[in-house]
Amino acid sequence: MVNFEYNNEEKTIKVIFSGRLDYLAAGELNEIIQSEPIMKNRQPDDTLIFDIGGVDYIASSFIRICVIHAKQSGSQRFSIINCQPFVKKTFKISGLDEILNIS
Amino acid sequence: MSENLLEIADEILEKAQLAAAEFHQLDQKQTDRIVEAVFKAGFNNRVKLAKMAYEETGMGVWEHKVIKNVLGTQLVYESIKNEKTVGVISYNSLTGIAEIAQPLGPILAVIPVTNPTSTVMFKILICLKSRNPIIVSSHRGAAKSCAEAVRICYEAALGAGAPEDCIQMISSGSREFTQIMMAHPKIALILATGGTGLVKAAYSSGNPAIGVGPGNVPVFIDESADIPFAVSNIISSKTFDNGTICASEQAIVVVDSIKLQVKAEFERQNCYFLNNEEAAEVEKVAIVPETGRMSAQIVGQSVATIARLADIKVPDGTKILMVMPGGIGREFPLSGEVLAPILAFYSAKDYDAAINYCIDLNYLGGIGHSACIYSNNEKRIMEYAELLNAGRILVNTPTSQGAVGYLFNALPPSLTLGCGTGGKNITTENITARNLLNIQRVCRRKPSEMWSNFDQSKYFDESQTADEITRDYYKNH
């Protein structure tokens, strides 16, 4: 459901999600992200990237997780990549796509 | 607020209300006779009015304005002539519901500079068909041609027995007066076709309004598309009246595997891909830097004029200036709406990425308007339709001529295209006469058998669950 990759050269943390991120899954994810050592050791200049290429459904609770991390990171250090069109549309409908820096 | 302007507005609305009172008494035959007379008068003046509009506005192509006038008269008339708009318009014996059409009252019709005489005649026809007096408020840049269209239609209407003052025109000019008119308590509806600011003003007036939204129409050419056919259609649409229709194509999106093929086809059909320097010069004249929106000086202008303004050389006979903005968003101004023969071109690594480009374009100021796909893959067509937020998803169709209806599909012919709540409108429909009626529903007594037979005392028993109640409710049915 979630994997973490740290790129020391680029100073990026890539969080790779997959599957259906419904209400229950999003709740679990939040705990996993919080307890992940890479996340705990994150430096202020590290960029956080959510790769959701393998995600085919997102609950509003997952969007909230994205917003929290975007706010904590600042818009220059947070982005969401590889959205499937259906998921991209969902972000657009939420009206939060610009804050979340979706590419 | 000027008292004088208020008095003028009162006077206009008083006349309109008297016209409404008289109009209300006309039957379907009398109404149809008026509509037919106005159609014929407008149609017979299609060329003269097109030339006047072209000369006055300096926008578009007069021959194309003739076609727009044909749409606004003949095709609109064809679509509404047999429609019932007076009295009982339907009765359903199964439900026992009869529908009665009632007029709304005075309608303020705001007319854009891009499609002036055609929109005037279109709005007059649908207002008269629904027995509503109309007050035309034209853009100041098209006041003379609109006034002439109003005069022609009004004389024809009077000759066919229409009430006096059923068509009026307010002299364009002050924004203050337009706002007074919009907010006047005797206005029944504002039919607002124009820019975002105008439509917002209409919706903020306190009176009901039907508005339109801006477009930023993405066109996805799928790998299964007939590419020469697609390109030819796109060119005929984007060059139509030099791109003044808000449903005209704004960006072409393809996947990398067919990029060169599509690009070569555009070039073969006399479109010119600007290099970065040329594109930068065009952007300077096409976009107002402060707002990031298109500049009025290039709206409806020819390729030659735009090239001259931008001081660039393009091959003779170039039909469209193709640009590759490199991205989508405010930082790429040519990715937004430009009502001129300038067309953005994007290529994506795969299908999903291409659709994401289309979604981004769609949400960059064109929500709810129109989108287009060229494809022979039914699954992809329906996927595209699901993913784009557009009132009209046009399939293998030129968007300018397709979105306005009738010519390429069964949409009602219209020069007011609803864009739904995404475009801050109440509907996604192509607006026509039926949108200008209050429909009363006469509901004959047809008691629900299930409701009558059900023991309603069970509703007061808190132990009864939804499942139990539902089971009993449908028992023996």
Coordinates of C-alpha atoms in Angstrom, one line a residue:
Chain A
M1 CA 0.0 0.0 0.0
V2 CA 2.9 2.4 0.7
N3 CA 6.7 2.4 0.2
F4 CA 9.3 5.0 1.0
E5 CA 12.4 6.0 -1.0
Y6 CA 14.9 8.5 0.1
N7 CA 17.2 10.1 -2.5
N8 CA 20.2 11.6 -0.7
E9 CA 21.5 13.5 -3.7
E10 CA 18.2 15.2 -4.7
K11 CA 17.1 15.4 -1.0
T12 CA 13.7 14.0 -1.8
I13 CA 11.5 11.6 0.0
K14 CA 9.2 9.7 -2.3
V15 CA 6.2 8.1 -0.8
I16 CA 4.8 5.6 -3.3
F17 CA 1.1 4.6 -2.8
S18 CA -0.9 2.0 -4.5
G19 CA -4.3 0.5 -4.5
R20 CA -7.6 1.9 -3.2
L21 CA -7.1 4.7 -0.6
D22 CA -10.5 4.7 1.0
Y23 CA -11.4 6.0 4.5
L24 CA -10.0 3.0 6.3
A25 CA -6.8 2.7 4.3
A26 CA -6.1 6.5 4.6
G27 CA -6.4 6.2 8.4
E28 CA -3.8 3.4 8.4
L29 CA -1.6 5.2 6.0
N30 CA -1.5 8.2 8.2
E31 CA -0.1 6.1 11.1
I32 CA 2.4 4.4 8.8
I33 CA 3.6 7.7 7.5
Q34 CA 4.0 9.2 11.0
S35 CA 5.9 6.2 12.2
E36 CA 8.2 5.7 9.2
P37 CA 11.8 6.4 10.2
I38 CA 12.5 8.3 6.9
M39 CA 9.8 10.7 7.7
K40 CA 10.9 11.1 11.3
N41 CA 14.4 11.9 10.1
R42 CA 13.2 14.3 7.5
Q43 CA 15.2 17.5 7.2
P44 CA 13.6 20.9 6.6
D45 CA 15.1 21.2 3.0
D46 CA 13.9 17.7 2.0
T47 CA 11.2 17.6 -0.7
L48 CA 8.3 15.3 -0.1
I49 CA 6.8 13.6 -3.2
F50 CA 3.7 11.5 -3.2
D51 CA 3.7 9.1 -6.1
I52 CA 0.2 7.9 -6.6
G53 CA 0.6 6.3 -10.0
G54 CA -0.7 3.0 -8.6
V55 CA -3.8 4.6 -6.9
D56 CA -7.2 4.2 -8.4
Y57 CA -9.4 5.7 -5.7
I58 CA -8.8 8.4 -3.1
A59 CA -11.1 9.2 -0.1
S60 CA -11.4 12.7 1.2
S61 CA -9.4 11.6 4.2
F62 CA -6.4 10.9 2.0
I63 CA -6.7 14.3 0.4
R64 CA -6.6 15.8 3.9
I65 CA -3.4 13.9 4.6
C66 CA -2.0 15.4 1.4
V67 CA -3.1 18.9 2.5
I68 CA -1.5 18.5 5.9
H69 CA 1.8 17.5 4.4
A70 CA 1.7 20.2 1.7
K71 CA 1.1 22.8 4.4
Q72 CA 3.9 21.4 6.6
S73 CA 6.3 21.2 3.7
G74 CA 5.4 24.5 2.0
S75 CA 4.3 24.5 -1.7
Q76 CA 7.9 24.4 -3.0
R77 CA 8.7 21.2 -1.1
F78 CA 5.7 19.1 -1.8
S79 CA 4.2 17.6 -4.9
I80 CA 2.0 14.8 -6.1
I81 CA 3.0 12.9 -9.2
N82 CA 1.7 10.3 -11.6
C83 CA -2.0 10.8 -11.0
Q84 CA -4.3 8.6 -13.1
P85 CA -6.8 10.8 -14.9
F86 CA -9.7 9.7 -12.6
V87 CA -7.7 10.6 -9.5
K88 CA -6.6 13.9 -11.1
K89 CA -10.2 14.8 -11.8
T90 CA -10.9 14.0 -8.1
F91 CA -8.3 16.5 -7.0
K92 CA -9.6 19.1 -9.4
I93 CA -13.1 18.7 -8.0
S94 CA -11.7 19.1 -4.5
G95 CA -10.4 22.5 -5.6
L96 CA -7.1 21.7 -3.8
D97 CA -5.0 20.8 -6.9
E98 CA -3.0 24.0 -6.9
I99 CA -2.1 23.9 -3.2
L100 CA -1.1 20.2 -3.7
N101 CA 1.2 21.0 -6.6
I102 CA -0.1 18.1 -8.8
S103 CA 1.8 17.3 -11.9
Chain B
M1 CA -26.9 56.3 -8.9
S2 CA -28.3 58.7 -11.4
E3 CA -32.0 59.4 -11.0
N4 CA -32.3 60.1 -14.6
L5 CA -31.0 56.6 -15.5
L6 CA -33.5 55.1 -13.0
E7 CA -36.3 56.9 -14.7
I8 CA -35.2 55.7 -18.1
A9 CA -35.1 52.1 -16.8
D10 CA -38.5 52.5 -15.3
E11 CA -39.9 53.7 -18.6
I12 CA -38.4 50.9 -20.6
L13 CA -39.7 48.3 -18.1
E14 CA -43.1 49.8 -18.0
K15 CA -43.4 49.5 -21.7
A16 CA -42.0 45.9 -21.5
Q17 CA -44.5 45.0 -18.9
L18 CA -47.4 46.3 -21.0
A19 CA -46.1 44.2 -23.9
A20 CA -45.9 41.2 -21.6
A21 CA -49.5 41.7 -20.5
E22 CA -50.6 41.8 -24.2
F23 CA -48.3 39.0 -25.2
H24 CA -49.8 36.7 -22.5
Q25 CA -53.1 36.7 -24.3
L26 CA -51.8 35.5 -27.6
D27 CA -52.4 31.8 -28.6
Q28 CA -49.9 29.4 -30.1
K29 CA -50.9 30.2 -33.7
Q30 CA -50.6 34.0 -33.2
T31 CA -47.3 33.5 -31.5
D32 CA -46.0 31.2 -34.2
R33 CA -47.0 33.7 -36.9
I34 CA -44.9 36.4 -35.2
V35 CA -42.0 34.1 -34.9
E36 CA -42.1 33.0 -38.5
A37 CA -42.3 36.7 -39.7
V38 CA -39.3 37.6 -37.5
F39 CA -37.3 34.6 -38.8
K40 CA -38.0 35.5 -42.4
A41 CA -37.1 39.2 -41.9
G42 CA -33.9 38.4 -40.0
F43 CA -33.0 35.7 -42.5
N44 CA -33.6 37.9 -45.5
N45 CA -31.2 40.5 -44.0
R46 CA -28.5 37.9 -43.1
V47 CA -25.9 39.2 -45.5
K48 CA -26.5 42.9 -44.8
L49 CA -26.3 42.4 -41.1
A50 CA -23.2 40.2 -41.3
K51 CA -21.4 42.8 -43.3
M52 CA -22.5 45.5 -40.9
A53 CA -21.3 43.5 -37.9
Y54 CA -18.0 42.8 -39.5
E55 CA -17.5 46.4 -40.5
E56 CA -18.5 47.7 -37.1
T57 CA -16.6 45.3 -34.9
G58 CA -13.6 44.6 -37.2
M59 CA -13.7 41.0 -36.0
G60 CA -14.2 37.8 -37.8
V61 CA -15.1 37.0 -41.4
W62 CA -18.3 38.4 -42.9
E63 CA -19.1 35.3 -44.8
H64 CA -18.9 33.3 -41.6
K65 CA -21.1 35.9 -39.9
V66 CA -23.7 35.1 -42.6
I67 CA -23.6 31.5 -41.5
K68 CA -24.0 32.6 -37.8
N69 CA -27.0 34.7 -38.8
V70 CA -28.4 31.6 -40.6
L71 CA -28.0 29.6 -37.4
G72 CA -29.5 32.4 -35.4
T73 CA -32.6 32.6 -37.7
Q74 CA -33.3 29.7 -39.9
L75 CA -31.9 26.9 -37.8
V76 CA -33.2 28.2 -34.6
Y77 CA -36.6 28.6 -36.2
E78 CA -36.5 25.1 -37.6
S79 CA -35.8 23.8 -34.1
I80 CA -38.6 25.7 -32.3
K81 CA -41.3 26.2 -34.9
N82 CA -43.2 23.1 -34.0
E83 CA -42.6 23.3 -30.3
K84 CA -45.6 24.0 -28.0
T85 CA -44.9 27.0 -25.9
V86 CA -48.4 28.3 -25.2
G87 CA -51.0 26.8 -22.8
V88 CA -51.0 23.0 -22.2
I89 CA -47.8 21.7 -23.7
S90 CA -48.0 18.1 -22.5
Y91 CA -50.2 15.7 -20.7
N92 CA -49.1 12.3 -19.3
S93 CA -52.1 10.1 -18.7
L94 CA -50.1 7.7 -16.7
T95 CA -49.0 10.3 -14.1
G96 CA -51.9 12.5 -14.6
I97 CA -49.7 15.5 -14.9
A98 CA -50.4 18.3 -17.4
E99 CA -47.8 20.9 -18.1
I100 CA -48.8 24.5 -18.9
A101 CA -46.3 26.9 -20.3
Q102 CA -46.4 30.5 -19.0
P103 CA -44.2 33.3 -20.2
L104 CA -41.6 34.7 -17.8
G105 CA -42.0 38.4 -18.4
P106 CA -39.5 41.0 -19.6
I107 CA -36.1 39.5 -20.5
L108 CA -32.9 41.5 -20.6
A109 CA -30.7 40.1 -23.4
V110 CA -27.1 41.0 -23.2
I111 CA -25.3 40.7 -26.5
P112 CA -21.5 40.1 -27.0
V113 CA -19.4 41.8 -29.5
T114 CA -18.1 38.6 -31.0
N115 CA -21.4 37.3 -32.3
P116 CA -23.6 40.4 -32.3
T117 CA -26.4 40.2 -34.9
S118 CA -26.7 36.5 -34.8
T119 CA -27.2 36.5 -31.0
V120 CA -29.7 39.4 -31.2
M121 CA -31.9 37.5 -33.7
F122 CA -31.5 34.2 -31.9
K123 CA -32.5 35.7 -28.6
I124 CA -35.4 37.6 -30.1
L125 CA -36.7 34.4 -31.7
I126 CA -36.6 32.4 -28.5
C127 CA -38.1 35.2 -26.5
L128 CA -41.0 35.8 -28.9
K129 CA -41.6 32.0 -29.1
S130 CA -42.0 32.0 -25.4
R131 CA -44.1 35.2 -25.5
N132 CA -41.6 37.2 -23.5
P133 CA -40.8 40.8 -24.3
I134 CA -37.1 41.3 -24.9
I135 CA -34.9 44.3 -24.1
V136 CA -31.6 44.0 -26.1
S137 CA -28.5 45.4 -24.5
S138 CA -25.7 45.3 -27.0
H139 CA -21.9 45.6 -26.5
R140 CA -21.0 49.2 -27.4
G141 CA -18.7 47.9 -30.1
A142 CA -21.6 46.4 -32.0
A143 CA -24.4 48.8 -31.1
K144 CA -25.2 49.9 -34.7
S145 CA -25.5 46.5 -36.2
C146 CA -27.4 45.2 -33.2
A147 CA -29.8 48.2 -33.5
E148 CA -30.4 47.4 -37.1
A149 CA -31.1 43.7 -36.3
V150 CA -33.5 44.8 -33.6
R151 CA -35.2 47.3 -36.0
I152 CA -35.7 44.6 -38.7
C153 CA -37.1 42.1 -36.2
Y154 CA -39.3 44.5 -34.4
E155 CA -40.9 45.8 -37.6
A156 CA -41.6 42.2 -38.7
A157 CA -43.0 41.3 -35.4
L158 CA -45.3 44.3 -35.3
G159 CA -46.5 43.4 -38.8
A160 CA -47.4 40.0 -37.7
G161 CA -49.4 41.2 -34.7
A162 CA -46.9 41.3 -31.9
P163 CA -47.5 43.7 -29.0
E164 CA -46.0 47.1 -29.2
D165 CA -42.6 47.3 -27.4
C166 CA -42.2 43.5 -27.4
I167 CA -38.7 44.2 -28.6
Q168 CA -36.7 47.2 -27.2
M169 CA -33.1 48.1 -27.3
I170 CA -31.2 50.1 -24.7
S171 CA -28.5 52.3 -26.0
S172 CA -25.3 50.8 -25.0
G173 CA -22.8 52.7 -23.0
S174 CA -22.7 53.1 -19.3
R175 CA -22.0 50.1 -17.2
E176 CA -24.1 51.8 -14.5
F177 CA -27.2 51.7 -16.7
T178 CA -26.7 48.0 -17.6
Q179 CA -26.5 47.3 -13.8
I180 CA -29.6 49.3 -13.1
M181 CA -31.4 47.4 -15.8
M182 CA -30.1 44.0 -14.5
A183 CA -31.3 44.8 -11.0
H184 CA -34.6 46.3 -12.0
P185 CA -37.4 44.6 -10.1
K186 CA -39.5 44.3 -13.3
I187 CA -36.9 42.2 -15.1
A188 CA -38.0 38.6 -15.1
L189 CA -34.7 37.1 -16.4
I190 CA -31.4 38.2 -17.7
L191 CA -30.1 36.2 -20.6
A192 CA -26.4 37.1 -20.3
T193 CA -24.0 36.1 -23.1
G194 CA -20.6 37.8 -22.6
G195 CA -17.5 37.9 -20.5
T196 CA -17.1 36.5 -17.0
G197 CA -17.5 39.9 -15.4
L198 CA -20.8 40.6 -17.2
V199 CA -22.2 37.2 -16.3
K200 CA -21.2 37.6 -12.7
A201 CA -22.9 41.0 -12.6
A202 CA -26.0 39.4 -14.0
Y203 CA -26.0 36.6 -11.4
S204 CA -25.3 39.2 -8.6
S205 CA -28.2 41.4 -9.7
G206 CA -30.8 39.7 -7.6
N207 CA -32.8 38.8 -10.7
P208 CA -32.8 35.3 -12.2
A209 CA -30.2 34.9 -14.9
I210 CA -29.1 32.4 -17.5
G211 CA -25.5 33.0 -18.2
V212 CA -22.6 31.4 -20.0
G213 CA -19.1 30.6 -19.0
P214 CA -15.7 31.1 -20.7
G215 CA -14.3 28.2 -22.7
N216 CA -10.9 26.6 -23.0
V217 CA -11.7 23.7 -25.2
P218 CA -9.2 20.8 -25.2
V219 CA -9.2 18.5 -28.2
F220 CA -7.8 15.0 -27.8
I221 CA -6.7 13.3 -31.0
D222 CA -6.6 9.6 -30.0
E223 CA -4.3 7.1 -31.8
S224 CA -7.4 5.5 -33.4
A225 CA -8.5 8.8 -35.0
D226 CA -8.6 9.5 -38.7
I227 CA -5.9 12.2 -38.4
P228 CA -6.4 14.0 -41.8
F229 CA -10.1 14.2 -41.1
A230 CA -9.5 15.4 -37.5
V231 CA -7.1 18.1 -38.6
S232 CA -9.3 19.3 -41.4
N233 CA -12.3 19.5 -39.0
I234 CA -10.2 21.4 -36.4
I235 CA -9.0 23.9 -39.0
S236 CA -12.5 24.5 -40.4
S237 CA -13.7 25.2 -36.9
K238 CA -10.8 27.2 -35.4
T239 CA -10.8 29.5 -38.5
F240 CA -14.5 29.9 -38.5
D241 CA -15.1 33.7 -38.0
N242 CA -11.5 33.8 -37.0
G243 CA -12.1 31.8 -33.8
T244 CA -14.7 34.1 -32.2
I245 CA -17.0 31.3 -31.0
C246 CA -16.2 30.5 -27.3
A247 CA -16.5 26.8 -28.2
S248 CA -13.7 27.0 -30.7
E249 CA -10.7 24.7 -30.2
Q250 CA -8.0 26.0 -27.9
A251 CA -5.5 23.2 -27.6
I252 CA -4.7 20.0 -29.4
V253 CA -3.5 17.1 -27.3
V254 CA -1.9 13.9 -28.7
V255 CA 0.3 11.1 -27.5
D256 CA 4.0 11.1 -28.5
S257 CA 3.5 8.1 -30.8
I258 CA 1.4 10.1 -33.3
K259 CA 2.8 13.6 -32.6
L260 CA 4.9 13.8 -35.7
Q261 CA 2.1 12.5 -37.9
V262 CA -0.4 15.0 -36.5
K263 CA 2.1 17.9 -36.7
A264 CA 2.9 17.0 -40.3
E265 CA -0.8 16.9 -41.1
F266 CA -1.4 20.4 -39.6
E267 CA 1.6 21.6 -41.7
R268 CA 0.3 19.9 -44.8
Q269 CA -3.0 21.7 -44.3
N270 CA -1.3 25.1 -44.1
C271 CA -0.9 25.6 -40.3
Y272 CA 2.3 27.1 -39.1
F273 CA 4.2 26.0 -36.0
L274 CA 5.8 29.0 -34.4
N275 CA 9.3 28.7 -33.1
N276 CA 9.9 29.9 -29.5
E277 CA 10.9 33.4 -30.5
E278 CA 7.9 33.8 -32.8
A279 CA 5.6 32.4 -30.1
A280 CA 6.9 34.9 -27.6
E281 CA 6.2 37.8 -30.0
V282 CA 2.6 36.5 -30.6
E283 CA 2.1 36.1 -26.8
K284 CA 3.1 39.7 -26.3
V285 CA 0.2 40.9 -28.6
A286 CA -2.3 38.2 -27.7
I287 CA -2.1 38.3 -24.0
V288 CA -2.5 41.2 -21.5
P289 CA 0.3 40.7 -19.1
E290 CA -1.5 42.2 -16.1
T291 CA -4.4 39.9 -16.4
G292 CA -3.0 36.9 -18.2
R293 CA -6.1 37.0 -20.4
M294 CA -6.4 37.5 -24.2
S295 CA -6.1 40.9 -25.6
A296 CA -9.1 42.5 -27.3
Q297 CA -6.8 43.6 -30.2
I298 CA -6.4 40.0 -31.5
V299 CA -10.0 38.7 -30.9
G300 CA -11.4 37.6 -34.2
Q301 CA -8.4 38.8 -36.2
S302 CA -6.9 36.9 -39.1
V303 CA -3.5 35.2 -39.1
A304 CA -2.1 37.9 -41.3
T305 CA -3.2 40.7 -38.9
I306 CA -1.8 38.9 -35.8
A307 CA 1.5 38.2 -37.6
R308 CA 1.7 41.9 -38.5
L309 CA 0.9 43.0 -35.0
A310 CA 3.5 40.6 -33.7
D311 CA 6.0 41.6 -36.4
I312 CA 6.7 38.0 -37.5
K313 CA 6.7 36.5 -40.9
V314 CA 4.5 33.5 -41.6
P315 CA 4.0 31.7 -45.0
D316 CA 1.3 33.1 -47.2
G317 CA -2.0 31.2 -46.8
T318 CA -1.3 30.2 -43.2
K319 CA -4.6 29.2 -41.6
I320 CA -3.7 28.8 -37.9
L321 CA -0.7 29.8 -35.8
M322 CA 0.3 26.7 -33.8
V323 CA 2.1 27.2 -30.5
M324 CA 3.7 24.8 -28.1
P325 CA 3.4 26.5 -24.8
G326 CA 5.3 23.8 -23.0
G327 CA 3.0 23.7 -20.1
I328 CA -0.5 24.5 -18.8
G329 CA -1.3 27.3 -16.3
R330 CA -1.1 31.0 -15.7
E331 CA 2.7 30.9 -16.3
F332 CA 1.9 29.7 -19.9
P333 CA -0.5 32.3 -21.1
L334 CA -1.2 30.8 -24.5
S335 CA -2.5 27.7 -22.7
G336 CA -5.7 29.7 -21.9
E337 CA -8.6 30.8 -24.1
V338 CA -7.7 32.9 -27.2
L339 CA -10.5 33.7 -29.5
A340 CA -8.3 34.0 -32.6
P341 CA -6.7 31.5 -35.0
I342 CA -3.9 30.6 -32.5
L343 CA -3.9 27.0 -31.3
A344 CA -1.8 25.4 -28.6
F345 CA -0.4 21.9 -29.2
Y346 CA 0.7 19.4 -26.6
S347 CA 2.1 15.9 -26.8
A348 CA 2.1 13.5 -23.9
K349 CA 4.0 10.3 -23.3
D350 CA 0.9 8.1 -23.0
Y351 CA -2.9 8.1 -22.9
D352 CA -3.2 8.8 -19.2
A353 CA -0.8 11.7 -19.4
A354 CA -2.7 13.1 -22.5
I355 CA -6.0 12.9 -20.6
N356 CA -4.4 14.7 -17.7
Y357 CA -3.3 17.5 -20.0
C358 CA -6.9 17.8 -21.2
I359 CA -8.2 17.9 -17.6
D360 CA -5.7 20.7 -16.8
L361 CA -6.8 22.7 -19.9
N362 CA -10.4 22.1 -19.1
Y363 CA -9.9 23.4 -15.5
L364 CA -7.9 26.4 -16.7
G365 CA -10.8 28.7 -17.2
G366 CA -13.1 26.4 -19.3
I367 CA -14.9 24.3 -16.7
G368 CA -18.3 23.2 -17.9
H369 CA -18.0 24.5 -21.4
S370 CA -17.0 22.1 -24.2
A371 CA -14.4 19.5 -24.9
C372 CA -13.7 17.3 -28.0
I373 CA -12.2 14.0 -28.8
Y374 CA -11.3 12.5 -32.2
S375 CA -11.3 8.8 -31.8
N376 CA -12.7 5.6 -33.2
N377 CA -12.4 3.8 -29.9
E378 CA -15.8 3.8 -28.1
K379 CA -14.3 3.0 -24.7
R380 CA -11.9 5.9 -24.8
I381 CA -14.7 8.3 -26.0
M382 CA -16.8 7.4 -23.0
E383 CA -13.8 7.6 -20.6
Y384 CA -12.9 11.0 -21.9
A385 CA -16.5 12.1 -21.5
E386 CA -16.5 10.9 -17.9
L387 CA -13.3 12.6 -17.0
L388 CA -13.8 16.0 -18.5
N389 CA -16.0 18.6 -16.9
A390 CA -17.9 19.9 -20.0
G391 CA -21.5 20.5 -20.9
R392 CA -20.8 19.3 -24.4
I393 CA -18.4 16.5 -25.2
L394 CA -18.1 16.6 -29.0
V395 CA -17.0 13.5 -30.8
N396 CA -15.2 13.7 -34.2
T397 CA -16.8 17.1 -34.6
P398 CA -15.6 20.7 -35.2
T399 CA -16.3 22.3 -31.9
S400 CA -17.3 25.8 -33.1
Q401 CA -20.0 24.4 -35.3
G402 CA -20.7 21.4 -33.1
A403 CA -21.3 23.0 -29.8
V404 CA -23.8 25.5 -31.2
G405 CA -26.0 22.6 -32.2
Y406 CA -28.0 21.4 -35.2
L407 CA -25.3 21.4 -37.8
F408 CA -23.4 18.3 -36.6
N409 CA -25.6 16.8 -33.9
A410 CA -29.1 17.0 -32.4
L411 CA -28.2 19.7 -29.8
P412 CA -30.6 22.7 -30.0
P413 CA -29.1 25.4 -32.1
S414 CA -28.1 28.2 -29.7
L415 CA -25.7 31.1 -29.2
T416 CA -25.9 30.8 -25.5
L417 CA -24.2 27.7 -24.2
G418 CA -24.8 26.9 -20.6
C419 CA -21.7 25.7 -18.7
G420 CA -23.2 24.3 -15.5
T421 CA -22.1 25.2 -12.0
G422 CA -18.4 24.8 -13.0
G423 CA -18.9 27.9 -15.2
K424 CA -21.1 29.4 -12.5
N425 CA -24.3 28.7 -14.6
I426 CA -27.5 27.0 -13.6
T427 CA -27.5 24.6 -16.6
T428 CA -25.2 22.9 -19.1
E429 CA -27.9 23.1 -21.8
N430 CA -27.8 24.9 -25.1
I431 CA -30.3 27.6 -24.2
T432 CA -33.5 27.7 -26.3
A433 CA -37.1 28.8 -26.0
R434 CA -38.1 26.1 -23.5
N435 CA -35.6 27.6 -21.0
L436 CA -37.7 30.8 -21.1
L437 CA -40.9 29.3 -19.8
N438 CA -42.4 28.9 -16.4
I439 CA -43.8 25.4 -16.6
Q440 CA -46.9 24.9 -14.4
R441 CA -47.8 21.3 -13.5
V442 CA -51.4 20.4 -13.0
C443 CA -51.4 17.3 -10.9
R444 CA -54.5 15.2 -11.1
R445 CA -55.4 13.1 -8.1
K446 CA -53.7 9.8 -8.5
P447 CA -53.3 8.5 -4.9
S448 CA -50.3 6.2 -4.4
E449 CA -51.7 2.7 -3.9
M450 CA -48.8 1.7 -1.7
W451 CA -49.1 4.7 0.5
S452 CA -52.9 4.2 0.8
N453 CA -52.6 0.5 1.6
F454 CA -49.7 0.8 4.1
D455 CA -50.5 0.9 7.8
Q456 CA -49.1 4.4 8.5
S457 CA -49.3 3.8 12.3
K458 CA -46.1 1.9 11.9
Y459 CA -44.2 5.2 11.4
F460 CA -44.9 6.0 15.0
D461 CA -43.5 2.8 16.3
E462 CA -39.8 3.5 17.0
S463 CA -38.9 -0.2 16.9
Q464 CA -39.8 -0.4 13.2
T465 CA -36.6 -0.3 11.2
A466 CA -36.2 1.0 7.6
D467 CA -35.9 -2.6 6.3
E468 CA -39.1 -3.7 8.1
I469 CA -41.1 -0.7 6.9
T470 CA -39.8 -1.0 3.3
R471 CA -40.7 -4.7 3.3
D472 CA -44.3 -4.0 4.4
Y473 CA -44.5 -1.0 2.1
Y474 CA -43.9 -3.1 -0.9
K475 CA -45.9 -6.1 0.3
N476 CA -48.0 -7.7 -2.4
H477 CA -46.6 -5.4 -5.1

